[in-house]
Short mmCIF file of C-alpha atoms (C1' of nucleotides) in Angstrom, two decimals:
data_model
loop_
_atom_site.label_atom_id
_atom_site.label_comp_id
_atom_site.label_asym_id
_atom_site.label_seq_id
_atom_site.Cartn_x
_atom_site.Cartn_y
_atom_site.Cartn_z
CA UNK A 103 -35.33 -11.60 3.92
CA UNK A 104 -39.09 -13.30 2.81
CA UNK A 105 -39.46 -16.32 5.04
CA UNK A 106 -41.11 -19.32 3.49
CA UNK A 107 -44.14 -20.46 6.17
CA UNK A 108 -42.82 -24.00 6.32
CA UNK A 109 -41.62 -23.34 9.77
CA UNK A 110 -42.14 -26.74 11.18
CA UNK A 111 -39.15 -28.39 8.82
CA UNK A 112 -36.47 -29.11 10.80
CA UNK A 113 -34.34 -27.91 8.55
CA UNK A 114 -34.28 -24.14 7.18
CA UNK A 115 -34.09 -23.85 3.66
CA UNK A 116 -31.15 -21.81 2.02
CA UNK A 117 -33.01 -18.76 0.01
CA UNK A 118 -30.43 -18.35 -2.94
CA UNK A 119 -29.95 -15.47 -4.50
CA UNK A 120 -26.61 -15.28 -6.63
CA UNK A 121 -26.68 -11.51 -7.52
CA UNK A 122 -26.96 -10.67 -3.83
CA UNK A 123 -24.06 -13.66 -2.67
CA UNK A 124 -21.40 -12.16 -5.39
CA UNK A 125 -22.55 -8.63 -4.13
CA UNK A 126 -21.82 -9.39 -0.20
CA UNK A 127 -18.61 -11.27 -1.18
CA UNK A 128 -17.74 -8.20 -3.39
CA UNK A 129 -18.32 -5.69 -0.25
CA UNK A 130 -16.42 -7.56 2.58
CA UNK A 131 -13.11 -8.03 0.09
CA UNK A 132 -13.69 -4.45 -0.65
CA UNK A 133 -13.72 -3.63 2.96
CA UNK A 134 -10.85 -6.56 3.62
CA UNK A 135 -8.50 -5.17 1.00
CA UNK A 136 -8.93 -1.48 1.90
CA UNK A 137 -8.01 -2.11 5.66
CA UNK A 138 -5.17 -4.69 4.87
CA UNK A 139 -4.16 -4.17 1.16
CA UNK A 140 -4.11 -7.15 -0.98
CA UNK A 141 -1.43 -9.09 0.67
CA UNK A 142 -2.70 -8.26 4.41
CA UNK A 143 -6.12 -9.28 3.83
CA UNK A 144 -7.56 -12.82 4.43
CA UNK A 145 -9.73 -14.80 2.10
CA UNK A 146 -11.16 -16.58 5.18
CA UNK A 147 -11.51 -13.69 6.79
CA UNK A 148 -13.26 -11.98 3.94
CA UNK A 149 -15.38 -15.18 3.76
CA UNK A 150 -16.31 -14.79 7.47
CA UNK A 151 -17.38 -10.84 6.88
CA UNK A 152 -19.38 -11.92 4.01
CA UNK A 153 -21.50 -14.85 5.58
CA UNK A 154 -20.46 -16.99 2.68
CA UNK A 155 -18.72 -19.92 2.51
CA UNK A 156 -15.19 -19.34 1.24
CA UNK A 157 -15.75 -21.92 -1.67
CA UNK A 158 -18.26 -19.45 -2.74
CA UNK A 159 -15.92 -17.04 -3.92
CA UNK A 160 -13.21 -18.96 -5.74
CA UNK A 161 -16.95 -19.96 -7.11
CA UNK A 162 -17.64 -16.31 -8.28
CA UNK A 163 -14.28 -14.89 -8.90
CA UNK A 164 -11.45 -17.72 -9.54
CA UNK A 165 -8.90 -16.61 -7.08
CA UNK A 166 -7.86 -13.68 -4.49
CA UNK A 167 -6.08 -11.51 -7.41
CA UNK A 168 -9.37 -11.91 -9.34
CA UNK A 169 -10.82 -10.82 -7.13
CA UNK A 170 -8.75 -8.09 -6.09
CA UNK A 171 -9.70 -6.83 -9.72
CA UNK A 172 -13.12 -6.94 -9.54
CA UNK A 173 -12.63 -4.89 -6.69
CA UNK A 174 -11.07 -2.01 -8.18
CA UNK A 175 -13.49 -2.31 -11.56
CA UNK A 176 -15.83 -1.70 -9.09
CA UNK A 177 -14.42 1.31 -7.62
CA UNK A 178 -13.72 3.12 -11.17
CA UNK A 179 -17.40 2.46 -11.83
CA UNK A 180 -18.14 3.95 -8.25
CA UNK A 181 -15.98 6.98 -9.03
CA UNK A 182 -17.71 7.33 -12.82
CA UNK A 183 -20.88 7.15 -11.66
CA UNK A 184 -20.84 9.59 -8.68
CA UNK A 185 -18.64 12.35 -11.17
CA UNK A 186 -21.26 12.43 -13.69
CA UNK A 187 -24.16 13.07 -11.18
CA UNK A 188 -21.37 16.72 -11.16
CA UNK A 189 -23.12 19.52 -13.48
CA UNK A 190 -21.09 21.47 -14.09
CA UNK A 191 -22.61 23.19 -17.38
CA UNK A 192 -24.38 25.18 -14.78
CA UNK A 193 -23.29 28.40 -13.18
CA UNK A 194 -20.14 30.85 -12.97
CA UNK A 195 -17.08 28.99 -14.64
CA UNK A 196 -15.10 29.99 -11.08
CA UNK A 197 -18.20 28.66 -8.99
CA UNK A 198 -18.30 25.67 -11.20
CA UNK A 199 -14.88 25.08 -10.04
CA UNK A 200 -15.35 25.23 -6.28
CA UNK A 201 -18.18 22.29 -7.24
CA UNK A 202 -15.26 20.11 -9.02
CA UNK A 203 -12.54 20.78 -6.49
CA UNK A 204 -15.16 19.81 -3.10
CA UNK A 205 -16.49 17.03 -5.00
CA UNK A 206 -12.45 15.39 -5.41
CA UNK A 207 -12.46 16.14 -1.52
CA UNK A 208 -15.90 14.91 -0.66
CA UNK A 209 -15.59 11.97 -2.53
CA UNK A 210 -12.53 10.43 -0.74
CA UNK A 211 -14.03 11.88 2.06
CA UNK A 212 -16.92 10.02 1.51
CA UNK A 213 -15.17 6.88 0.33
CA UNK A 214 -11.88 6.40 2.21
CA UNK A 215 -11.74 2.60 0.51
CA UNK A 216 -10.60 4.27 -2.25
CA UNK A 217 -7.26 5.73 -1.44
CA UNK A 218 -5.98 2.49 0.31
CA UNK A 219 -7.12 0.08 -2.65
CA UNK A 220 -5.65 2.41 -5.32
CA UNK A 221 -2.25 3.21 -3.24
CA UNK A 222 -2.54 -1.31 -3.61
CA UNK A 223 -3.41 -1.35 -7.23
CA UNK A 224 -0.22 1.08 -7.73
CA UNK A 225 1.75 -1.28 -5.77
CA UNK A 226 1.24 -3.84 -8.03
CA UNK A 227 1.69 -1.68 -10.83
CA UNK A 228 -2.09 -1.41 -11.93
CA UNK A 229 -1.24 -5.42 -12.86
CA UNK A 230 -5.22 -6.06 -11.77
CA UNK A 231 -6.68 -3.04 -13.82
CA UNK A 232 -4.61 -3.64 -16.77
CA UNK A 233 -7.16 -6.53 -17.77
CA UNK A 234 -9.89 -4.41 -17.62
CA UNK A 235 -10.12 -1.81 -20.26
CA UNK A 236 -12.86 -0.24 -19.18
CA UNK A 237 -10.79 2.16 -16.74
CA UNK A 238 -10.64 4.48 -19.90
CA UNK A 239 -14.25 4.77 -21.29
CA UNK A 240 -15.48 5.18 -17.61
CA UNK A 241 -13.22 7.93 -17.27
CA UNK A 242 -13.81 9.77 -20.68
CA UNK A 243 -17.02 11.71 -19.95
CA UNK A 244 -15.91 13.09 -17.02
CA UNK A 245 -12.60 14.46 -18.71
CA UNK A 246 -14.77 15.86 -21.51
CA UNK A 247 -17.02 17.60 -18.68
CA UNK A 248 -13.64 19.06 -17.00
CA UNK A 249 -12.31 20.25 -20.98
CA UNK A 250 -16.29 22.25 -21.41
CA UNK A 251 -16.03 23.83 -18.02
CA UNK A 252 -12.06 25.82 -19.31
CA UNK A 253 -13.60 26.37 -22.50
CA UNK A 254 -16.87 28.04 -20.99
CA UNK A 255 -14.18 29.53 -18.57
CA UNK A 256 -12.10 31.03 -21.21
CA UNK A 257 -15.28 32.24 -23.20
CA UNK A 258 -16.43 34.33 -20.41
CA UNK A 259 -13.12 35.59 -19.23
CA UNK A 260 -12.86 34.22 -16.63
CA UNK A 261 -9.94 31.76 -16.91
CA UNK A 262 -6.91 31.83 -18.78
CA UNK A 263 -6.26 29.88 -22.21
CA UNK A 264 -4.20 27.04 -22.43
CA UNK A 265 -4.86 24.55 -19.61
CA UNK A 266 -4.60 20.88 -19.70
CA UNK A 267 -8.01 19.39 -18.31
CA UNK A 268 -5.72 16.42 -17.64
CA UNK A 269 -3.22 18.31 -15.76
CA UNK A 270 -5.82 20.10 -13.94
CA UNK A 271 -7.49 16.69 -12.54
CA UNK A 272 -4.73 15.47 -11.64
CA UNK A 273 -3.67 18.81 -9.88
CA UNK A 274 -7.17 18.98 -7.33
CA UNK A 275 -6.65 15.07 -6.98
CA UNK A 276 -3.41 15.12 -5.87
CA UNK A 277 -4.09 18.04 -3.85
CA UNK A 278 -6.69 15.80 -1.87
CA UNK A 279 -5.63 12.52 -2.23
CA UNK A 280 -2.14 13.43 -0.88
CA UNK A 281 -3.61 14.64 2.09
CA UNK A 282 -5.88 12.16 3.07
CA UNK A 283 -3.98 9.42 2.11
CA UNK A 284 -1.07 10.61 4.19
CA UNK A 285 -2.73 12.54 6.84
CA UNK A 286 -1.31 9.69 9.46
CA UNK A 287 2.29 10.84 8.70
CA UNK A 288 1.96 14.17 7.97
CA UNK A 289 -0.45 13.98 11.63
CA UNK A 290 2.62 13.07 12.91
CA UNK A 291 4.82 15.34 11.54
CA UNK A 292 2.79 18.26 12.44
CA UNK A 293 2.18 17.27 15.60
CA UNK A 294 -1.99 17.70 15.06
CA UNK A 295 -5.06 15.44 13.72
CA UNK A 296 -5.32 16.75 10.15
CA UNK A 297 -8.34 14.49 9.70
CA UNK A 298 -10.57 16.91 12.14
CA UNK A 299 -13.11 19.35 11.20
CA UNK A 300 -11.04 22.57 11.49
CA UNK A 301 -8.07 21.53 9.87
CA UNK A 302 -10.12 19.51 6.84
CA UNK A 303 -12.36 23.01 6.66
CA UNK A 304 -8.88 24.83 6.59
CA UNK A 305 -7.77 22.58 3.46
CA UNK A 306 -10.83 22.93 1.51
CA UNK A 307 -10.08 26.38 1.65
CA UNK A 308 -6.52 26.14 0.59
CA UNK A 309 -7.26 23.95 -2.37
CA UNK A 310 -10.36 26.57 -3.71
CA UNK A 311 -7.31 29.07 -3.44
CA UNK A 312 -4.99 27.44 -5.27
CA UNK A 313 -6.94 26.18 -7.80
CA UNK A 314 -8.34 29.45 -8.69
CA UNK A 315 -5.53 31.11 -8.75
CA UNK A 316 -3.53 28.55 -11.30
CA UNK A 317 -7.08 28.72 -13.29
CA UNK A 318 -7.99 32.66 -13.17
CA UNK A 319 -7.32 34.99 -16.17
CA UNK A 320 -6.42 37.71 -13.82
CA UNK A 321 -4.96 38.22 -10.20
CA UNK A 322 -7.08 36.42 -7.96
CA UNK A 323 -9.25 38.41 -5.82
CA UNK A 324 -6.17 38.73 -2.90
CA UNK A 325 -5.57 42.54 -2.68
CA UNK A 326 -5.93 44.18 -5.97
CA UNK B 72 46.56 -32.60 2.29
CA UNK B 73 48.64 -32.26 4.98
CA UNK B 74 49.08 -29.14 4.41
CA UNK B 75 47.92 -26.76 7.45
CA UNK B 76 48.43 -23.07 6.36
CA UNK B 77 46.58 -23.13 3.29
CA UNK B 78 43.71 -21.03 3.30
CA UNK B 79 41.14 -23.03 0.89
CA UNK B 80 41.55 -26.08 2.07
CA UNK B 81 39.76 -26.35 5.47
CA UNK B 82 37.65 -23.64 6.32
CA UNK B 83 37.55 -19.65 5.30
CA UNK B 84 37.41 -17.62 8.17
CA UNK B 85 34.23 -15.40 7.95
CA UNK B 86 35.36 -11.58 8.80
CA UNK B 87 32.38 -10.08 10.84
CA UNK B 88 31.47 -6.91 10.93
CA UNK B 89 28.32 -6.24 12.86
CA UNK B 90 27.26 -2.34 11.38
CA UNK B 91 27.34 -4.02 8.16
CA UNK B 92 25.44 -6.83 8.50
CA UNK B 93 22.74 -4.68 10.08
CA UNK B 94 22.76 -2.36 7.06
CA UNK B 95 23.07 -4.79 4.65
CA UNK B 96 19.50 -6.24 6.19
CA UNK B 97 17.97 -3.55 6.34
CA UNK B 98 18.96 -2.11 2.55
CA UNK B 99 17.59 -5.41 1.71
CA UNK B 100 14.28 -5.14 3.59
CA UNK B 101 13.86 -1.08 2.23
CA UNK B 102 13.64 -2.96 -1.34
CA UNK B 103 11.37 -5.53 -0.37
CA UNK B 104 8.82 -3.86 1.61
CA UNK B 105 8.99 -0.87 -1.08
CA UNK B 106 8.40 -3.55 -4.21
CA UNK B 107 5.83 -5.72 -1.90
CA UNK B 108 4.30 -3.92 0.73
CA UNK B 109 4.72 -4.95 4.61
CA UNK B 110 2.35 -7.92 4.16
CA UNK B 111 3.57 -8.98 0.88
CA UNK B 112 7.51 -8.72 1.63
CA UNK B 113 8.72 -12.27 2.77
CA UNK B 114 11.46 -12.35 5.95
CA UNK B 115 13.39 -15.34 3.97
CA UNK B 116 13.28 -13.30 1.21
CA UNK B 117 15.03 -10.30 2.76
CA UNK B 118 17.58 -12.51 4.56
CA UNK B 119 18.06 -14.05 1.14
CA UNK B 120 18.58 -10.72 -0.58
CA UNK B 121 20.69 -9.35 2.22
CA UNK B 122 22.73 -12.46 2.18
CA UNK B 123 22.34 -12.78 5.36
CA UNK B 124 21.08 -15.56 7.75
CA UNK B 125 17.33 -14.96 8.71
CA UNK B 126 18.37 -15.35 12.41
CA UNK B 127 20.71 -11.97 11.81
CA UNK B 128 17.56 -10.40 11.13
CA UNK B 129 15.90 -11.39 14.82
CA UNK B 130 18.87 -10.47 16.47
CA UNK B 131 19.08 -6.86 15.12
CA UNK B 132 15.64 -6.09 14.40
CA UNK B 133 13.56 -8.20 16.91
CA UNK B 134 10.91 -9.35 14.38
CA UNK B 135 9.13 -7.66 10.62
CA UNK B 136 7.24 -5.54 11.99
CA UNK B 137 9.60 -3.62 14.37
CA UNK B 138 12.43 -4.20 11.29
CA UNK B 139 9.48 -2.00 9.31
CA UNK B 140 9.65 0.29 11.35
CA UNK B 141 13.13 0.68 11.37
CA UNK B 142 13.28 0.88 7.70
CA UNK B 143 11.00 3.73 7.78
CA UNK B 144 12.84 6.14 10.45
CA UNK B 145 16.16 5.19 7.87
CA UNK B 146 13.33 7.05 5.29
CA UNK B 147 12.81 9.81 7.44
CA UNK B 148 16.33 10.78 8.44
CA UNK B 149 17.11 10.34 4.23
CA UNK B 150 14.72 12.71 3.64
CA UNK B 151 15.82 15.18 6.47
CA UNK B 152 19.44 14.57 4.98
CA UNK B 153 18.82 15.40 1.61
CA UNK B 154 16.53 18.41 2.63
CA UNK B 155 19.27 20.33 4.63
CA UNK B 156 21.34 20.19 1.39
CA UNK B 157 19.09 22.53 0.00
CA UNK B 158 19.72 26.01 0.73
CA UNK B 159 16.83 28.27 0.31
CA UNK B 160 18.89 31.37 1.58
CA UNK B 161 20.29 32.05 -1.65
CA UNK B 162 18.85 33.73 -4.79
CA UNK B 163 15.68 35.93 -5.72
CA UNK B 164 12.98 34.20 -3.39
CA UNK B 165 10.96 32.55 -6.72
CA UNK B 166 14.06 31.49 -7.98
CA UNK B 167 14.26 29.17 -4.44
CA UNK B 168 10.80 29.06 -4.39
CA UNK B 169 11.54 26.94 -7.90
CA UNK B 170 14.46 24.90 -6.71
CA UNK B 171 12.74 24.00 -3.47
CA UNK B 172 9.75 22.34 -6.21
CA UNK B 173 12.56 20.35 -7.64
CA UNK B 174 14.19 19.39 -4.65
CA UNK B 175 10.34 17.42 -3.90
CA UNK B 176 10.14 15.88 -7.35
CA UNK B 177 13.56 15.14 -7.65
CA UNK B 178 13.52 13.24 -3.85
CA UNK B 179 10.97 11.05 -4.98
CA UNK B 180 11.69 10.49 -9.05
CA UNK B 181 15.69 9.79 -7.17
CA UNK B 182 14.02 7.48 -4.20
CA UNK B 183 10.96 5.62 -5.91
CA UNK B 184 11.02 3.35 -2.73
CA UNK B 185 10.11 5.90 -0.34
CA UNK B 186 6.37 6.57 -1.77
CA UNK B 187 5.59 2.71 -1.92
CA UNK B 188 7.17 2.70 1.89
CA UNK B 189 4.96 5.72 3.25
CA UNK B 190 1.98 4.26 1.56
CA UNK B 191 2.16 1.26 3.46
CA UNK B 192 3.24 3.42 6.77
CA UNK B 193 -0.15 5.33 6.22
CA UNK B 194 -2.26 1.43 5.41
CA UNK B 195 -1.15 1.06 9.30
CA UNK B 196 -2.14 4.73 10.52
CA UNK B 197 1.34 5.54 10.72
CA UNK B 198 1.83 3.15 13.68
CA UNK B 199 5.20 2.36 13.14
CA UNK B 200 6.43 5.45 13.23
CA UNK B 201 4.50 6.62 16.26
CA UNK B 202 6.76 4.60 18.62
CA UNK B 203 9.92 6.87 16.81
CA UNK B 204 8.96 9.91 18.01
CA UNK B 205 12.21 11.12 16.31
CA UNK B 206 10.03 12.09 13.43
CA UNK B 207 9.00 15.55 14.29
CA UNK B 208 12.28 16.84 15.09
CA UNK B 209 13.81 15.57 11.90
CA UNK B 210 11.09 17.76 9.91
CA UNK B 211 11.73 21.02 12.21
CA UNK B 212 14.22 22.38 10.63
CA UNK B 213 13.09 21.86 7.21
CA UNK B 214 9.61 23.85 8.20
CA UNK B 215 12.20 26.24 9.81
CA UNK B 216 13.81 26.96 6.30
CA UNK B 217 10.29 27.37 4.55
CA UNK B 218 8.94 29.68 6.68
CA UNK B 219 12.37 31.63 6.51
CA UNK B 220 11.65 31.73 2.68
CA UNK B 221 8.34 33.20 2.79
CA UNK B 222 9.76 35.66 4.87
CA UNK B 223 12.31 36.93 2.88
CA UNK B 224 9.70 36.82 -0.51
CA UNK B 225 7.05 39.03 1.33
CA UNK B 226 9.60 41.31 2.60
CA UNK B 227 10.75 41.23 -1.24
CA UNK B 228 7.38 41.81 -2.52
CA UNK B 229 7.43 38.97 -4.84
CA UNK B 230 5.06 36.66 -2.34
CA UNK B 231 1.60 37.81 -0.67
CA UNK B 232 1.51 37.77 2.79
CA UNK B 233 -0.12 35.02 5.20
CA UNK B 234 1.08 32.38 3.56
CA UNK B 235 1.07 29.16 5.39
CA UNK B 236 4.40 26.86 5.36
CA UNK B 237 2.54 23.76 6.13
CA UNK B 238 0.20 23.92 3.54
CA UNK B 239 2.81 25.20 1.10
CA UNK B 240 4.77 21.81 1.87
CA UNK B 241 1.73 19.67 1.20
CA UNK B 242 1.47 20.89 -1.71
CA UNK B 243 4.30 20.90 -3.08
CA UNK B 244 4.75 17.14 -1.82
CA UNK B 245 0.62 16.33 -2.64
CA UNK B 246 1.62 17.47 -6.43
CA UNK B 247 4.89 15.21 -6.38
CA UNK B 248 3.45 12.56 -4.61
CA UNK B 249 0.16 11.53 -6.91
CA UNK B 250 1.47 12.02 -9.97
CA UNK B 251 4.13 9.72 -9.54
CA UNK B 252 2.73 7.31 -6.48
CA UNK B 253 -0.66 7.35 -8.63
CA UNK B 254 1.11 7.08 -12.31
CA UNK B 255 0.60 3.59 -13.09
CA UNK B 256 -3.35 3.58 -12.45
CA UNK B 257 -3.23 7.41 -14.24
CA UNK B 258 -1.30 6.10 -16.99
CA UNK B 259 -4.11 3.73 -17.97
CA UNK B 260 -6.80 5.94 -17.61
CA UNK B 261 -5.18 8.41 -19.64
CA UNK B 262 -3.54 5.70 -22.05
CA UNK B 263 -0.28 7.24 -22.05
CA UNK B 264 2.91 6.96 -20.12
CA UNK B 265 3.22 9.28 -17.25
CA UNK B 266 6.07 8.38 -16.37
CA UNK B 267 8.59 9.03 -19.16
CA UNK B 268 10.65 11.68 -20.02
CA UNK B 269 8.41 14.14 -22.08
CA UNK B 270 5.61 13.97 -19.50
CA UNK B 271 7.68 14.17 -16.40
CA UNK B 272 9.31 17.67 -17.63
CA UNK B 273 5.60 18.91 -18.76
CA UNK B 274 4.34 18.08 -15.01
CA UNK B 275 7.26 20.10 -13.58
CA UNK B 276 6.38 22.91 -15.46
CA UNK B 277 2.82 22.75 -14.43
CA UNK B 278 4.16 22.21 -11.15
CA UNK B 279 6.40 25.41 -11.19
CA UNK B 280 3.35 27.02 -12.60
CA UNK B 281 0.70 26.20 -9.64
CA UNK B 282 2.69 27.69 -6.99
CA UNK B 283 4.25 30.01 -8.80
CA UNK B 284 1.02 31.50 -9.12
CA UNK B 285 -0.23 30.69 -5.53
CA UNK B 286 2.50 32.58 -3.61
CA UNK B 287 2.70 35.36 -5.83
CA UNK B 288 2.05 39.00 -4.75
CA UNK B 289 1.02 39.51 -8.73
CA UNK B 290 -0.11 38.22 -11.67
CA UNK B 291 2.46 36.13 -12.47
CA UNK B 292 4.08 36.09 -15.71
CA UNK B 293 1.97 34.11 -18.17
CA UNK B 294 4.59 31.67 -19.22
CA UNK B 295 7.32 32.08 -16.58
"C1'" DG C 250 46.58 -17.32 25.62
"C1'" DG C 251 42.23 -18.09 27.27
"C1'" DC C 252 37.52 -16.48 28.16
"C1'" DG C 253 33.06 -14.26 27.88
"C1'" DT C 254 30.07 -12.30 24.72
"C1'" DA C 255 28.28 -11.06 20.43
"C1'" DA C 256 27.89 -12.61 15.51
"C1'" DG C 257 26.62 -16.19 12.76
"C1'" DT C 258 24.49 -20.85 11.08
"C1'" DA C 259 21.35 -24.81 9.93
"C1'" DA C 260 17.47 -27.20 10.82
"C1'" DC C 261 13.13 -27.11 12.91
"C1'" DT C 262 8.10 -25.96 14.24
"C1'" DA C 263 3.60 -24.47 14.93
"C1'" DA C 264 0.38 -21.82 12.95
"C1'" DA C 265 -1.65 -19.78 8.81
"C1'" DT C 266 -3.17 -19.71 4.36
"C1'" DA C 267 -4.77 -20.09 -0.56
"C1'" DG C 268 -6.93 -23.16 -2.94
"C1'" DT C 269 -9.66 -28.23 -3.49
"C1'" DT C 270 -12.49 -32.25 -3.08
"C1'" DA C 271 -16.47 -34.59 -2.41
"C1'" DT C 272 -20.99 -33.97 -1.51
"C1'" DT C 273 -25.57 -31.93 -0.71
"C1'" DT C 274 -29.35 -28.61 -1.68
"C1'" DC C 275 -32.14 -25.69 -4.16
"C1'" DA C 276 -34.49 -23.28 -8.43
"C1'" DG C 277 -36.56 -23.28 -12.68
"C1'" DG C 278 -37.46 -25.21 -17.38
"C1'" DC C 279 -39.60 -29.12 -19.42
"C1'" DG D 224 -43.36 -33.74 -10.65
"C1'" DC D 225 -38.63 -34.47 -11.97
"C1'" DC D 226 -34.18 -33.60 -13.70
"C1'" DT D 227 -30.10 -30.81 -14.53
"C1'" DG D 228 -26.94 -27.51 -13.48
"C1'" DA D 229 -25.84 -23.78 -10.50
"C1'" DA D 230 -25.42 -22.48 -5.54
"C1'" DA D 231 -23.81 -23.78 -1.25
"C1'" DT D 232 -21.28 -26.45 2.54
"C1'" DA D 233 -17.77 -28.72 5.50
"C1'" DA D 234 -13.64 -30.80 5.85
"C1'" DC D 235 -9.23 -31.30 3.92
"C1'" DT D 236 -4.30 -30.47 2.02
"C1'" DA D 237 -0.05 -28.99 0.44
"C1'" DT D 238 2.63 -25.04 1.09
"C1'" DT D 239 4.24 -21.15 2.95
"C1'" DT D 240 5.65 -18.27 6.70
"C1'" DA D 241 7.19 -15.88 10.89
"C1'" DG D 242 9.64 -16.98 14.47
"C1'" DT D 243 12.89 -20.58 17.51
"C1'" DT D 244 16.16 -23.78 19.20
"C1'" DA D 245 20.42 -25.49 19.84
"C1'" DC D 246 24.65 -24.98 18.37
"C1'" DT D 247 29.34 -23.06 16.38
"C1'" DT D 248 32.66 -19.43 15.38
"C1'" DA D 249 35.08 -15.13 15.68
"C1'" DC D 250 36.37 -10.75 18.18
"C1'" DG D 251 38.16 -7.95 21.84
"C1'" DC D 252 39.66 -7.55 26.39
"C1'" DC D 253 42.34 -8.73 30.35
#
DNA sequence: GGCGTAAGTAACTAAATAGTTATTTCAGGC
DNA sequence: GCCTGAAATAACTATTTAGTTACTTACGCC
């Protein structure tokens, strides 16, 4: 960063900056936890990726669980504040949809972190999130968003009455999540890379299929 | 105690029985690593649990990670098991195309361990499994018996054509699999228990619903 | 019945690992 | 300028942990 111009000292002084230590720490257990889980990954180790000492982050966060949770609060604000940048107010209810269901699949595309940390915070039974309570309020917007898009839906005949917005999350997450998180497996199962470009282009496709169909008022497009 | 013949006096004899002691270990390591995770599973523990001598566990297994491994292809051939039972041959092709939905969520609500177990196969890229190899062929036949299903429900006319059995699997599973791998974190951010009895037969419904409606040749029914 | 091998045991070890202690260094308010 | 508390460091420790060693005990085969 700024270099002070005492360069003839023999020793080079430490430019502090707390907001930017906690933030490295933050990133390299991020990193440490995703690749290892929570019992895999090293606090020395994290320590090392972060340039910090490791007495720095018992100094920010307490302990490795803590920290762990900070972790994921940091992730459910990632995930809030990338779904509301989503408008979907705007266009065709079915088109609006597409925009929902690539943004699940971008997003964990785009963040593979993710999926590993909260397959860990499931292991542990969401012990480290419990604490929080902000999980919910970051989440509420974006389920109101998903409830306006069915009722604009339904208005304009498009889709069908009656859907769960919760259900319907949960339905294009799992969809993605599934296969991502699993792609190693199911890789092997299949006996091909389901992480390249053909096959992810391939799934995209599938999930835009089935999601319209489960949403549409009438038959879907097919052969009618 | 002069007495020679009497059993409880000097030593019991210990019965061996070498297929199982190796089961018993590795029933006890399927818990552990399912409740803890590869990393966070303890080898005394599992010999503890297993009431077994840690040594035992060498001698079968080698060492924890190859004992892993183990535990997983024990997963796989479970699942192939309990997948053959299933006979998709019989009844009106969305009648099977139903029980094969149940089959999935009943596997996994029946064998909690095995999503906590492939989550931490798929933290290691699935390379514990890779040295198997035994994996693809268990899965065969179960692809075999999907595709024969589609089959029969396009000849039928109750399922559109093209229809991918891959995918369809995936699907299936990927619906299964979040809701109830994901249900602690979900549970928090939609402040209710996903997990009990009331939600679980609402999420089979929707469940039935979804691909109901993808594999359809027509609308289908509004509340099959 | 005795003999070789596999099953089983207890106690040990070397390396890791989360968390601490004691101390120094900087930044900003007075 | 100087003083206080927060930021930072290096070296340490008490445990834990995977894996071993050296040994004993039962089983099956001839």
């Amino acid at each position: 960063m700024t270099l002070e111009t005492d360069a003839k000292t023999t020793k080079v002084p430490i430019r502090r900056d707390p907001d930017a230590s906690r933030q490295r720490i933050l990133a390299a257990a991020t990193e440490m936890f995703a690749e290892q889980g929570l019992d895999g990954a090293r606090v020395d180790e994290i320590a090392d990726r972060s340039g910090m000492n490791k007495r720095m982050l018992y100094h920010y966060f307490g302990n490795k669980e803590e920290l762990f949770g900070a972790v994921l609060e940091e992730l459910y604000e990632t995930i809030c504040r990338e779904s509301t940048k989503l408008d979907l107010g705007t266009g065709s209810p079915p088109e609006a949809m597409q925009r929902l269901v690539d943004f699940a699949l971008n997003f964990y595309l785009d963040n593979p972190h993710a999926m590993t940390l909260l397959n860990n915070a499931n292991l542990h039974k969401a012990r480290h999130l419990k604490q929080s309570g902000r999980v919910r309020s970051i989440h509420e917007p974006f389920e109101d968003m998903i409830k306006a898009l069915l009722d604009r839906g339904v208005a304009n005949g498009d889709f069908r009455g009656g859907l769960n917005a919760a259900r319907l999350y949960i339905t294009i997450v799992g969809l993605t999540y599934y296969y991502l998180s699993n792609g190693h497996t199911l890789s092997l199962v299949y006996d091909r890379n389901l992480y390249d470009r053909k096959e992810l282009r391939a799934w995209r496709e599938h999930m835009h299929d089935v999601i319209a169909r489960f949403v549409s008022a009438d038959q879907p497009a097919a052969n009618l």
